[in-house]
Short mmCIF file of C-alpha atoms in Angstrom, two decimals:
data_model
loop_
_atom_site.label_atom_id
_atom_site.label_comp_id
_atom_site.label_asym_id
_atom_site.label_seq_id
_atom_site.Cartn_x
_atom_site.Cartn_y
_atom_site.Cartn_z
CA MET V 1 31.68 18.33 -17.80
CA VAL V 2 29.37 15.40 -17.00
CA LEU V 3 25.88 16.54 -16.01
CA SER V 4 24.26 14.62 -13.17
CA ARG V 5 21.00 12.90 -13.91
CA PRO V 6 17.78 13.87 -12.13
CA THR V 7 16.88 11.72 -9.13
CA ILE V 8 13.45 10.18 -8.55
CA CYS V 9 12.43 8.96 -5.11
CA ILE V 10 10.09 5.92 -5.30
CA ILE V 11 8.17 5.14 -2.11
CA SER V 12 6.18 1.93 -1.72
CA PHE V 13 5.16 0.36 1.58
CA SER V 14 5.23 -3.13 0.09
CA PRO V 15 7.73 -6.01 -0.25
CA ILE V 16 9.69 -4.49 -3.12
CA ALA V 17 11.17 -7.77 -4.38
CA ARG V 18 7.65 -9.10 -5.08
CA ASP V 19 5.85 -5.91 -6.12
CA ALA V 20 5.66 -6.33 -9.89
CA ARG V 21 4.23 -2.88 -10.55
CA VAL V 22 6.93 -1.07 -8.58
CA LEU V 23 9.67 -3.23 -10.14
CA ARG V 24 8.45 -2.16 -13.58
CA GLN V 25 8.71 1.47 -12.49
CA ILE V 26 12.32 0.81 -11.51
CA ASP V 27 13.10 -1.09 -14.74
CA TYR V 28 11.85 1.69 -17.00
CA LEU V 29 13.00 4.74 -15.05
CA THR V 30 16.55 3.56 -14.31
CA PRO V 31 17.87 4.11 -17.88
CA HIS V 32 16.92 7.79 -17.59
CA TYR V 33 17.25 8.71 -13.92
CA ASP V 34 19.00 7.90 -10.68
CA LEU V 35 16.58 6.36 -8.22
CA VAL V 36 16.12 6.20 -4.48
CA VAL V 37 13.73 3.36 -3.63
CA LEU V 38 12.18 2.82 -0.20
CA GLY V 39 10.15 -0.28 0.64
CA TYR V 40 10.03 -3.45 2.70
CA GLY V 41 12.97 -5.85 2.58
CA ALA V 42 15.91 -6.31 0.25
CA PRO V 43 15.71 -5.66 -3.50
CA PRO V 44 15.76 -8.46 -6.09
CA GLN V 45 19.19 -9.97 -6.65
CA ARG V 46 19.50 -8.42 -10.10
CA TRP V 47 19.25 -4.91 -8.64
CA GLN V 48 21.46 -5.23 -5.58
CA ASN V 49 24.63 -3.94 -7.28
CA ALA V 50 23.08 -1.33 -9.55
CA ASP V 51 24.93 1.98 -9.23
CA SER V 52 21.93 4.00 -10.36
CA VAL V 53 19.58 2.74 -7.61
CA ARG V 54 19.93 3.44 -3.92
CA TRP V 55 17.82 1.08 -1.83
CA LEU V 56 16.41 2.02 1.56
CA SER V 57 14.80 -0.84 3.42
CA ILE V 58 12.26 -0.50 6.20
CA ASP V 59 10.56 -3.19 8.28
CA PRO V 60 6.80 -3.62 7.82
CA PRO V 61 4.62 -2.67 10.79
CA ARG V 62 3.97 -5.26 13.47
CA TRP V 63 0.35 -5.80 14.40
CA TYR V 64 0.81 -4.76 18.03
CA GLU V 65 2.43 -1.45 17.08
CA MET V 66 -0.87 -0.13 15.75
CA GLN V 67 -3.19 -1.29 18.54
CA HIS V 68 -2.84 1.84 20.65
CA LEU V 69 -3.46 4.04 17.61
CA LYS V 70 -6.93 2.63 16.86
CA ALA V 71 -8.45 5.13 19.27
CA LEU V 72 -7.39 7.92 16.92
CA LEU V 73 -9.45 6.42 14.08
CA ILE V 74 -12.44 6.20 16.40
CA ALA V 75 -11.91 9.77 17.62
CA GLY V 76 -11.69 10.93 14.02
CA LYS V 77 -15.36 10.06 13.58
CA VAL V 78 -16.47 12.62 16.14
CA TRP V 79 -13.63 15.07 16.83
CA GLN V 80 -11.33 16.97 14.46
CA PRO V 81 -10.72 14.24 11.86
CA SER V 82 -7.74 16.03 10.34
CA VAL V 83 -5.89 16.11 13.68
CA CYS V 84 -6.72 12.48 14.52
CA TYR V 85 -5.78 11.11 11.11
CA GLU V 86 -2.50 13.03 10.93
CA LEU V 87 -1.58 11.78 14.42
CA TRP V 88 -2.51 8.21 13.44
CA TYR V 89 -0.14 8.41 10.49
CA TRP V 90 2.83 10.21 12.00
CA LEU V 91 2.83 8.40 15.34
CA GLN V 92 3.58 5.15 13.54
CA ARG V 93 7.20 4.00 13.62
CA LEU V 94 6.98 3.00 9.96
CA TYR V 95 6.25 6.45 8.56
CA ARG V 96 8.47 8.34 10.99
CA GLN V 97 11.47 6.14 10.19
CA ALA V 98 10.80 6.39 6.47
CA PHE V 99 10.84 10.18 6.74
CA GLU V 100 14.06 10.14 8.77
CA GLN V 101 15.74 7.96 6.14
CA LEU V 102 14.65 10.17 3.26
CA ARG V 103 14.76 13.67 4.70
CA GLN V 104 18.53 14.12 4.14
CA ILE V 105 18.27 13.04 0.50
CA ARG V 106 17.48 15.46 -2.28
CA ALA V 107 15.33 14.17 -5.13
CA ASP V 108 13.89 15.97 -8.14
CA LEU V 109 10.59 14.08 -8.23
CA VAL V 110 8.65 11.97 -5.71
CA PHE V 111 6.83 8.83 -6.89
CA ALA V 112 4.37 7.75 -4.17
CA ASN V 113 2.78 4.33 -4.53
CA ASP V 114 -0.68 4.08 -2.99
CA TRP V 115 -2.43 6.14 -0.36
CA SER V 116 -0.13 4.92 2.43
CA ALA V 117 2.79 6.73 0.80
CA LEU V 118 0.78 9.88 0.10
CA PRO V 119 1.30 11.99 3.28
CA LEU V 120 5.01 11.09 3.38
CA GLY V 121 5.41 11.72 -0.34
CA TRP V 122 3.77 15.12 -0.14
CA ARG V 123 5.81 16.12 2.92
CA LEU V 124 9.02 15.28 1.06
CA ALA V 125 7.87 16.97 -2.16
CA ALA V 126 7.11 20.14 -0.22
CA ARG V 127 10.44 19.94 1.59
CA TRP V 128 12.37 19.53 -1.68
CA ASN V 129 10.07 21.79 -3.75
CA THR V 130 9.56 19.03 -6.31
CA PRO V 131 6.55 17.55 -8.11
CA MET V 132 4.89 14.35 -6.86
CA ILE V 133 3.29 11.53 -8.83
CA LEU V 134 0.70 9.44 -7.00
CA ASP V 135 0.14 5.87 -8.26
CA LEU V 136 -3.06 4.43 -6.80
CA HIS V 137 -3.07 0.63 -7.11
CA GLU V 138 -6.67 0.30 -5.92
CA TYR V 139 -9.73 2.45 -5.33
CA ALA V 140 -8.42 3.24 -1.86
CA PRO V 141 -11.60 4.12 0.10
CA LEU V 142 -13.10 0.70 -0.69
CA GLU V 143 -9.94 -1.40 -0.49
CA TRP V 144 -11.25 -3.68 2.30
CA GLU V 145 -14.90 -2.63 2.26
CA GLU V 146 -16.15 -6.11 3.16
CA GLN V 147 -14.70 -5.53 6.66
CA TRP V 148 -16.95 -3.37 8.84
CA LYS V 149 -14.00 -1.88 10.75
CA TRP V 150 -12.51 -0.66 7.48
CA ARG V 151 -15.79 0.88 6.35
CA LEU V 152 -16.39 2.59 9.68
CA PHE V 153 -12.92 3.83 10.58
CA ALA V 154 -10.24 3.41 7.89
CA ALA V 155 -12.28 4.42 4.83
CA PRO V 156 -12.98 7.95 6.15
CA MET V 157 -9.26 8.34 6.83
CA THR V 158 -8.27 7.39 3.27
CA VAL V 159 -10.88 9.83 1.95
CA TYR V 160 -9.32 12.55 4.11
CA PHE V 161 -5.80 11.82 2.82
CA LEU V 162 -6.98 11.79 -0.79
CA ARG V 163 -8.92 15.04 -0.46
CA HIS V 164 -6.14 16.75 1.49
CA TYR V 165 -3.04 15.54 -0.40
CA ALA V 166 -3.90 13.95 -3.76
CA VAL V 167 -5.24 17.23 -5.11
CA HIS V 168 -1.68 18.59 -4.81
CA ALA V 169 -0.12 15.79 -6.85
CA ALA V 170 1.34 16.93 -10.15
CA ALA V 171 -0.08 13.77 -11.74
CA THR V 172 -1.92 10.61 -10.73
CA LEU V 173 -1.91 7.08 -12.12
CA THR V 174 -4.05 4.01 -11.54
CA VAL V 175 -4.49 0.45 -12.78
CA ALA V 176 -7.88 0.28 -14.52
CA PRO V 177 -10.17 2.61 -16.48
CA GLU V 178 -13.12 2.16 -14.11
CA ILE V 179 -10.99 3.15 -11.10
CA ALA V 180 -9.80 6.26 -12.96
CA ARG V 181 -13.39 7.25 -13.71
CA ARG V 182 -14.41 6.79 -10.09
CA TYR V 183 -11.53 8.91 -8.75
CA HIS V 184 -12.54 11.62 -11.21
CA LYS V 185 -16.17 11.47 -10.14
CA GLU V 186 -15.54 11.33 -6.37
CA PHE V 187 -12.37 13.44 -5.99
CA GLY V 188 -12.04 15.55 -9.11
CA PHE V 189 -8.70 14.24 -10.44
CA LEU V 190 -8.43 11.92 -13.44
CA PRO V 191 -5.56 9.41 -13.22
CA THR V 192 -3.74 8.12 -16.26
CA VAL V 193 -4.35 4.38 -16.62
CA VAL V 194 -1.20 2.24 -16.59
CA LEU V 195 -2.13 -1.43 -16.90
CA ASN V 196 -0.31 -4.09 -14.87
CA ALA V 197 1.20 -5.71 -17.95
CA PRO V 198 4.61 -7.45 -17.91
CA GLU V 199 7.40 -7.20 -20.44
CA TYR V 200 6.54 -8.68 -23.81
CA ALA V 201 8.69 -11.63 -24.81
CA PRO V 202 7.66 -14.40 -27.19
CA VAL V 203 7.26 -17.71 -25.36
CA GLU V 204 7.45 -21.15 -26.87
CA ASP V 205 4.09 -22.41 -28.08
CA HIS V 206 2.82 -25.92 -27.63
CA THR V 207 -0.13 -27.96 -28.79
CA VAL V 208 -2.87 -28.59 -26.23
CA ASP V 209 -3.08 -32.29 -25.34
CA PRO V 210 -6.78 -33.23 -25.49
CA HIS V 211 -6.19 -35.83 -22.77
CA THR V 212 -4.23 -33.62 -20.32
CA VAL V 213 -5.20 -29.96 -19.88
CA ARG V 214 -3.13 -28.09 -17.32
CA LEU V 215 -4.53 -25.14 -15.37
CA ILE V 216 -2.44 -22.71 -13.31
CA HIS V 217 -3.24 -20.11 -10.67
CA HIS V 218 -0.52 -17.95 -9.14
CA GLY V 219 -0.46 -15.06 -6.70
CA GLY V 220 -1.12 -14.24 -3.09
CA ALA V 221 -2.51 -16.82 -0.69
CA ILE V 222 -5.28 -14.52 0.53
CA ARG V 223 -8.11 -16.14 2.46
CA ALA V 224 -10.64 -13.52 1.37
CA ARG V 225 -10.20 -14.75 -2.22
CA ALA V 226 -11.54 -18.21 -1.32
CA LEU V 227 -9.04 -20.17 -3.41
CA GLU V 228 -10.85 -23.35 -2.36
CA LEU V 229 -13.32 -22.57 -5.15
CA MET V 230 -10.73 -23.59 -7.72
CA ILE V 231 -10.06 -26.87 -5.91
CA ASP V 232 -13.79 -27.59 -5.84
CA THR V 233 -13.92 -26.76 -9.56
CA ILE V 234 -11.15 -29.19 -10.51
CA ARG V 235 -12.85 -31.89 -8.45
CA LEU V 236 -15.90 -31.56 -10.72
CA CYS V 237 -13.99 -31.22 -14.00
CA ASP V 238 -13.29 -34.00 -16.47
CA ARG V 239 -10.31 -36.14 -15.52
CA ARG V 240 -8.29 -34.51 -18.30
CA TYR V 241 -7.97 -31.34 -16.17
CA HIS V 242 -5.24 -30.81 -13.59
CA LEU V 243 -4.72 -27.68 -11.45
CA SER V 244 -1.45 -26.20 -10.17
CA PHE V 245 -1.06 -23.43 -7.60
CA MET V 246 1.99 -21.18 -7.27
CA LEU V 247 1.32 -19.11 -4.16
CA VAL V 248 3.08 -16.64 -1.88
CA GLY V 249 2.08 -15.20 1.46
CA ASP V 250 0.01 -16.83 4.19
CA GLU V 251 1.82 -20.12 4.89
CA GLY V 252 -0.97 -21.32 7.19
CA TYR V 253 -3.54 -20.83 4.45
CA ILE V 254 -1.33 -22.60 1.91
CA ARG V 255 -1.07 -25.61 4.23
CA ARG V 256 -4.83 -25.57 4.63
CA LEU V 257 -5.26 -25.58 0.84
CA HIS V 258 -2.83 -28.51 0.58
CA ALA V 259 -4.90 -30.51 3.05
CA TYR V 260 -8.18 -29.57 1.39
CA ALA V 261 -6.93 -30.55 -2.07
CA ASP V 262 -5.63 -33.90 -0.77
CA ARG V 263 -9.02 -34.57 0.75
CA VAL V 264 -11.44 -33.54 -2.01
CA ALA V 265 -9.34 -33.80 -5.22
CA PRO V 266 -6.50 -36.25 -4.51
CA GLY V 267 -3.87 -36.36 -7.23
CA ARG V 268 -5.39 -33.51 -9.21
CA VAL V 269 -3.84 -30.45 -7.55
CA THR V 270 -0.13 -29.61 -7.42
CA PHE V 271 1.58 -26.85 -5.41
CA LEU V 272 4.64 -25.28 -7.05
CA ASP V 273 7.38 -23.19 -5.48
CA PRO V 274 6.94 -19.47 -6.26
CA VAL V 275 9.37 -17.60 -8.50
CA ALA V 276 10.39 -13.95 -8.80
CA PRO V 277 7.89 -11.68 -10.61
CA ASP V 278 10.02 -11.46 -13.77
CA GLN V 279 10.15 -15.27 -13.96
CA ILE V 280 6.40 -15.90 -13.70
CA VAL V 281 5.57 -15.72 -17.42
CA PRO V 282 8.24 -18.19 -18.60
CA LYS V 283 7.40 -20.46 -15.65
CA ILE V 284 3.69 -20.73 -16.48
CA ALA V 285 4.02 -20.76 -20.29
CA SER V 286 3.99 -24.57 -20.38
CA PHE V 287 0.42 -24.60 -18.99
CA ASP V 288 -2.74 -24.35 -21.08
CA ILE V 289 -5.21 -22.24 -19.07
CA GLY V 290 -4.81 -19.60 -16.39
CA ILE V 291 -7.68 -19.61 -13.91
CA PHE V 292 -8.79 -16.95 -11.44
CA LEU V 293 -12.15 -17.09 -9.68
CA LEU V 294 -12.34 -13.76 -7.85
CA GLN V 295 -15.71 -13.25 -6.26
CA PRO V 296 -16.63 -9.53 -6.31
CA THR V 297 -16.92 -9.26 -2.52
CA ASN V 298 -15.73 -5.67 -2.74
CA TYR V 299 -15.59 -2.96 -5.38
CA ASN V 300 -11.92 -3.40 -6.22
CA TYR V 301 -12.39 -7.13 -6.79
CA SER V 302 -15.33 -6.46 -9.12
CA ILE V 303 -13.39 -4.17 -11.49
CA ALA V 304 -9.93 -5.71 -11.05
CA LEU V 305 -7.50 -6.10 -13.95
CA PRO V 306 -4.79 -7.81 -11.88
CA ASN V 307 -1.18 -8.67 -12.65
CA LYS V 308 -2.01 -12.33 -13.07
CA LEU V 309 -4.52 -11.67 -15.86
CA PHE V 310 -1.75 -10.06 -17.92
CA ASP V 311 0.74 -12.75 -16.88
CA PHE V 312 -1.67 -15.35 -18.27
CA ILE V 313 -2.00 -13.69 -21.66
CA HIS V 314 1.74 -12.99 -21.92
CA ALA V 315 2.39 -16.67 -21.25
CA GLY V 316 0.04 -17.48 -24.11
CA LEU V 317 -2.59 -19.11 -21.89
CA ALA V 318 -6.31 -19.25 -22.37
CA VAL V 319 -8.06 -17.60 -19.43
CA CYS V 320 -10.89 -18.90 -17.26
CA VAL V 321 -12.61 -16.40 -14.96
CA GLY V 322 -15.89 -16.04 -13.15
CA PRO V 323 -18.30 -13.18 -13.85
CA SER V 324 -16.10 -10.52 -12.21
CA PRO V 325 -17.10 -7.51 -14.35
CA GLY V 326 -13.59 -6.16 -15.01
CA MET V 327 -11.90 -9.40 -16.01
CA ALA V 328 -15.00 -10.79 -17.73
CA ALA V 329 -15.22 -7.76 -20.02
CA PHE V 330 -11.51 -8.07 -20.87
CA VAL V 331 -11.76 -11.80 -21.68
CA ARG V 332 -14.83 -11.28 -23.84
CA GLU V 333 -13.33 -8.32 -25.70
CA TRP V 334 -10.13 -10.18 -26.58
CA ARG V 335 -11.80 -13.61 -26.95
CA CYS V 336 -8.88 -15.09 -25.05
CA GLY V 337 -10.81 -17.36 -22.70
CA VAL V 338 -14.11 -18.26 -21.09
CA VAL V 339 -16.30 -16.57 -18.51
CA ALA V 340 -18.30 -18.90 -16.25
CA PRO V 341 -21.90 -17.83 -15.60
CA SER V 342 -21.33 -17.87 -11.83
CA PHE V 343 -18.74 -18.73 -9.20
CA ASP V 344 -20.46 -22.01 -8.43
CA PRO V 345 -17.75 -24.68 -8.94
CA ALA V 346 -20.23 -26.89 -10.77
CA GLU V 347 -20.93 -24.17 -13.35
CA VAL V 348 -17.25 -23.29 -13.73
CA ALA V 349 -16.45 -26.98 -14.23
CA ALA V 350 -19.24 -27.31 -16.79
CA THR V 351 -17.82 -24.31 -18.67
CA LEU V 352 -14.39 -25.95 -18.82
CA ASN V 353 -15.77 -29.38 -19.66
CA ARG V 354 -17.40 -28.01 -22.80
CA LEU V 355 -14.07 -26.85 -24.22
CA SER V 356 -12.27 -28.80 -26.90
CA ALA V 357 -8.50 -28.78 -27.29
CA GLU V 358 -8.94 -26.83 -30.54
CA GLU V 359 -10.98 -24.12 -28.80
CA ILE V 360 -8.36 -23.76 -26.07
CA GLN V 361 -5.67 -23.47 -28.76
CA THR V 362 -7.63 -20.68 -30.50
CA MET V 363 -8.01 -18.79 -27.22
CA ARG V 364 -4.29 -19.11 -26.57
CA CYS V 365 -3.58 -17.52 -29.96
CA ALA V 366 -5.91 -14.64 -29.05
CA ALA V 367 -4.05 -14.22 -25.75
CA ARG V 368 -0.79 -13.81 -27.62
CA ALA V 369 -2.34 -11.13 -29.82
CA ALA V 370 -3.57 -9.25 -26.73
CA ALA V 371 -0.11 -9.46 -25.14
CA ALA V 372 1.48 -7.84 -28.19
CA ARG V 373 -0.89 -4.87 -27.77
CA MET V 374 -0.71 -4.51 -23.96
CA ASN V 375 2.70 -4.90 -22.37
CA ALA V 376 5.17 -3.13 -20.12
CA SER V 377 6.64 -1.17 -23.00
CA THR V 378 3.32 0.32 -24.11
CA GLU V 379 2.22 1.02 -20.53
CA MET V 380 5.44 2.20 -18.89
CA THR V 381 6.24 4.54 -21.76
CA LYS V 382 3.40 6.64 -20.34
CA VAL V 383 5.23 6.82 -17.00
CA VAL V 384 8.61 7.73 -18.48
CA GLU V 385 7.07 10.44 -20.66
CA LEU V 386 5.14 11.81 -17.67
CA CYS V 387 8.30 12.01 -15.56
CA ASN V 388 10.16 13.73 -18.41
CA ARG V 389 7.37 16.28 -18.77
CA LEU V 390 7.09 17.05 -15.06
CA LEU V 391 10.84 17.40 -14.60
CA ARG V 392 11.14 19.73 -17.60
CA ARG V 393 8.31 21.84 -16.24
CA ALA V 394 9.85 21.94 -12.75
CA GLN V 395 13.23 22.94 -14.16
CA ALA V 396 11.70 25.71 -16.29
CA ALA V 397 9.87 27.08 -13.23
CA ARG V 398 13.08 27.47 -11.21
#
């Protein structure tokens, strides 16, 4: 008799094919479990014919679908917040359709990614009498704190969902130690930290050319991140430096960056076509320095340890960051790059201009050492072991 494997239901209201953290969950859980995965859009090509994964696609919300629900967030400030916030959530097409797709399926464990999946995840876990893991990719109450509407209306709602539902999670995860400490202080649960590190694979090394130093920045084209700062930096750097962008997302903003680079730093900035998350490290390994100037305009930006930081070190790149506390502490601890004293392009450029090719080479060696210590295997083993433990406990309780 062949025993069926347990089934884990992974919920993530994100474009699954580009969500590196969720894809790592799928990569490491599939050898042990059958999966049901719900998210935006089609899966990556390599997963489309996998027998052990059932994909459920849902369309992301359209901006106009949520306009009439804003009144509920306002009402939640003055009248029965729990009623208003629950109505705001369950009146949305997105969450109702997700529940309808999943309600007929039976899973043994629910894996909810971020606060937006939390009410749905808990409703399904209660329906199936199964444990739920909550993976918080940010410190949710302050996710967009620089926007007054978020602070006034959305933040109280996320606090409500966390207080009402997260306390019932069998386990919680998050992406950085400081975020884990803050959740513990503010909400009483202590998430396990699972860093956003990719799979470790040795990449071909190369000698840094003292006359041509290549910088790379990849990721989302998000206006709030002010990517123009890096163009202004390269404009002020020695002529040996050249910057490449590999961006996804806001096409209008990418066109604007193209035009700005052509105007202020002609011939010194290149825009590359994006690649799938699992191809980023080999794609950028031929560069010398990974650069990310993330001004700490909100709490999550200040303590961020983002995917791209780990992509840089796994590609064997030196790292250049501004004084964002989270990334700056990491770079200093591992001696794998430089931290500019401010986000002023002139000071960042001066920091880069002082580097010799030999110093960059030394930092790249340190990055490789860090990658060997922090990678998907070391981090995702925590997730697999947690799922094993929760499923054994659930089975013993039946």
